[in-house]
């Protein structure tokens, strides 16, 4: 069996490749797709098949997918271009007769008001329309997303956000990577849509407490209104589009879009998810 991981030099994709190898998959059976293959030179030295794969270059996608049995489609990081980029991979996988497609989606992608959901919803619908046997991994937030906030808090003593009392059931990338490796290599997951997240939905007061422990100084959470948050971001030099995106995400968190913690991820990987403080410490 040949397993292709797209975005294999990215933060999540690389961890998936590492996890596959740790699970005993032969390096020659793992194909790492990368826009810049030079960044995967160390994987090639291990015997992993390293191939060019650029979501915006369909010819590279078709070549990378040829002969593949199982495929992990790691969602693109280019917001606004994702649906078309993902469609290129889905089309290539369909043409190549891929037997299993695993996709990293977003929480409740087809029903959520999450600002990131529409492109994931479109991708899920495209996968369903293709008829390719698939597993959908709806990943909640990555704990690592908050490393910049903790780093700033070391200087300011403040984590400011417009999330109100909202909670986030985040997990570390290593947890989501392990889930992807399970879905790729084990039977019994085709047709499943997994809502994945951390075992604990934490508050921003708890995030500030974790930051206090990690930075060695008192850090407090300062709740802002959306208008106050937007003004602060604008003052920091962010463009209007980014300001709108960030405040919309915070509004989603305030409304509970990322608060579900039902243990699906820990059951899938057979262990508890990485606690907030441990995940942040490992990433700092």
Coordinates of C-alpha atoms in Angstrom, one line a residue, residues 99-262:
X99 CA -9.2 3.7 -2.3
X100 CA -9.3 5.9 0.7
X101 CA -9.2 9.7 1.1
X102 CA -8.7 11.3 4.5
X103 CA -9.4 15.0 4.7
X104 CA -8.6 17.5 7.6
X105 CA -11.7 19.6 7.8
X106 CA -13.0 22.0 10.5
X107 CA -15.4 21.6 13.4
X108 CA -19.0 21.1 12.3
X109 CA -18.0 22.3 8.8
X110 CA -21.4 21.8 7.2
X111 CA -23.5 23.5 9.9
X112 CA -21.2 25.9 11.7
X113 CA -21.1 29.7 11.5
X114 CA -17.3 29.4 11.9
X115 CA -15.7 31.9 9.5
X116 CA -13.4 29.2 8.1
X117 CA -16.2 26.6 7.6
X118 CA -17.5 27.5 4.1
X119 CA -14.4 26.3 2.2
X120 CA -14.3 23.1 4.3
X121 CA -18.0 22.5 3.6
X122 CA -17.4 22.9 -0.1
X123 CA -14.6 20.4 0.1
X124 CA -16.6 17.9 2.0
X125 CA -19.4 18.2 -0.5
X126 CA -16.9 17.7 -3.4
X127 CA -15.5 14.6 -1.7
X128 CA -19.0 13.2 -1.3
X129 CA -19.9 14.0 -4.9
X130 CA -16.7 12.2 -6.2
X131 CA -17.7 8.9 -4.6
X132 CA -14.2 8.3 -3.3
X133 CA -14.3 6.3 0.0
X134 CA -13.4 8.9 2.6
X135 CA -12.8 9.7 6.2
X136 CA -13.5 13.3 7.4
X137 CA -11.4 14.6 10.3
X138 CA -13.0 17.8 11.5
X139 CA -10.2 19.2 13.5
X140 CA -10.9 21.8 16.3
X141 CA -8.3 24.5 17.0
X142 CA -4.6 23.7 17.3
X143 CA -3.2 24.6 20.7
X144 CA -0.1 25.9 18.9
X145 CA -2.3 28.7 17.5
X146 CA -1.9 30.4 20.8
X147 CA 1.9 30.4 21.0
X148 CA 2.1 34.0 19.7
X149 CA -0.3 35.2 22.4
X150 CA 1.7 33.5 25.1
X151 CA 5.0 35.0 23.6
X152 CA 3.5 38.5 23.6
X153 CA 2.2 38.0 27.1
X154 CA 5.7 37.5 28.3
X155 CA 6.3 41.1 27.6
X156 CA 2.9 42.6 28.2
X157 CA 1.3 40.4 30.9
X158 CA -1.9 40.5 29.0
X159 CA -3.8 38.2 26.6
X160 CA -6.5 40.4 25.1
X161 CA -9.4 38.9 23.0
X162 CA -13.0 39.5 22.1
X163 CA -14.1 35.9 22.9
X164 CA -16.0 36.8 26.1
X165 CA -16.5 33.6 28.2
X166 CA -16.0 31.4 25.2
X167 CA -14.1 28.1 25.5
X168 CA -11.8 26.3 23.1
X169 CA -11.4 22.5 23.0
X170 CA -8.0 22.6 21.4
X171 CA -5.5 19.8 21.0
X172 CA -1.9 19.7 19.9
X173 CA -0.9 19.0 16.3
X174 CA 0.7 15.8 17.3
X175 CA -2.7 14.6 18.5
X176 CA -4.4 15.4 15.2
X177 CA -1.5 13.9 13.3
X178 CA -1.8 10.7 15.2
X179 CA -5.6 10.6 14.4
X180 CA -4.8 11.1 10.7
X181 CA -2.3 8.2 10.8
X182 CA -4.9 6.0 12.4
X183 CA -7.5 6.8 9.7
X184 CA -5.0 6.2 7.0
X185 CA -3.7 2.9 8.2
X186 CA -6.5 1.2 10.0
X187 CA -9.7 -0.4 8.7
X188 CA -13.2 0.6 9.8
X189 CA -13.1 4.3 9.4
X190 CA -14.3 4.8 5.8
X191 CA -17.6 6.8 5.8
X192 CA -17.0 8.3 9.2
X193 CA -17.1 12.0 10.0
X194 CA -15.1 12.6 13.2
X195 CA -15.5 15.8 15.3
X196 CA -12.1 16.0 16.9
X197 CA -10.9 18.2 19.7
X198 CA -9.1 18.2 23.0
X199 CA -10.5 16.4 26.1
X200 CA -10.9 19.8 27.9
X201 CA -12.5 23.0 26.7
X202 CA -10.5 25.7 28.3
X203 CA -11.4 29.4 28.9
X204 CA -9.2 32.3 28.2
X205 CA -8.7 32.8 32.0
X206 CA -7.2 29.3 31.9
X207 CA -5.1 30.2 28.9
X208 CA -3.8 33.2 30.9
X209 CA -3.0 31.0 33.9
X210 CA -1.1 28.6 31.6
X211 CA 0.8 31.6 30.2
X212 CA 1.6 32.8 33.7
X213 CA 3.2 29.4 34.5
X214 CA 5.1 29.2 31.2
X215 CA 6.4 32.8 31.2
X216 CA 7.1 33.1 34.9
X217 CA 5.1 36.3 35.2
X218 CA 1.5 37.1 36.0
X219 CA -0.6 37.1 32.9
X220 CA -4.3 38.2 32.8
X221 CA -7.0 37.8 30.3
X222 CA -8.5 41.1 29.2
X223 CA -11.9 40.7 27.5
X224 CA -12.6 43.2 24.8
X225 CA -15.7 44.1 22.8
X226 CA -15.5 43.4 19.1
X227 CA -15.2 47.1 18.4
X228 CA -12.4 47.5 21.0
X229 CA -10.6 44.5 19.6
X230 CA -10.9 45.8 16.0
X231 CA -9.5 49.2 17.1
X232 CA -6.6 47.6 18.8
X233 CA -5.7 45.5 15.8
X234 CA -6.0 48.4 13.5
X235 CA -3.7 50.4 15.8
X236 CA -1.2 47.5 15.5
X237 CA -1.2 48.0 11.7
X238 CA -3.3 45.1 10.6
X239 CA -5.3 45.6 7.4
X240 CA -9.1 45.7 7.4
X241 CA -9.5 42.2 6.0
X242 CA -7.3 40.7 8.7
X243 CA -9.0 42.7 11.4
X244 CA -12.4 41.4 10.2
X245 CA -11.2 37.8 10.0
X246 CA -9.6 37.8 13.5
X247 CA -12.6 39.5 15.2
X248 CA -15.0 37.1 13.4
X249 CA -13.0 34.1 14.7
X250 CA -13.2 35.5 18.2
X251 CA -17.0 36.0 17.8
X252 CA -17.3 32.4 16.7
X253 CA -15.4 31.3 19.9
X254 CA -17.6 33.5 22.0
X255 CA -20.7 31.8 20.5
X256 CA -19.3 28.4 21.3
X257 CA -18.2 27.2 17.9
X258 CA -15.0 25.5 19.3
X259 CA -16.2 24.5 22.7
X260 CA -17.2 20.8 22.1
X261 CA -15.1 18.3 24.0
X262 CA -16.6 14.8 23.6

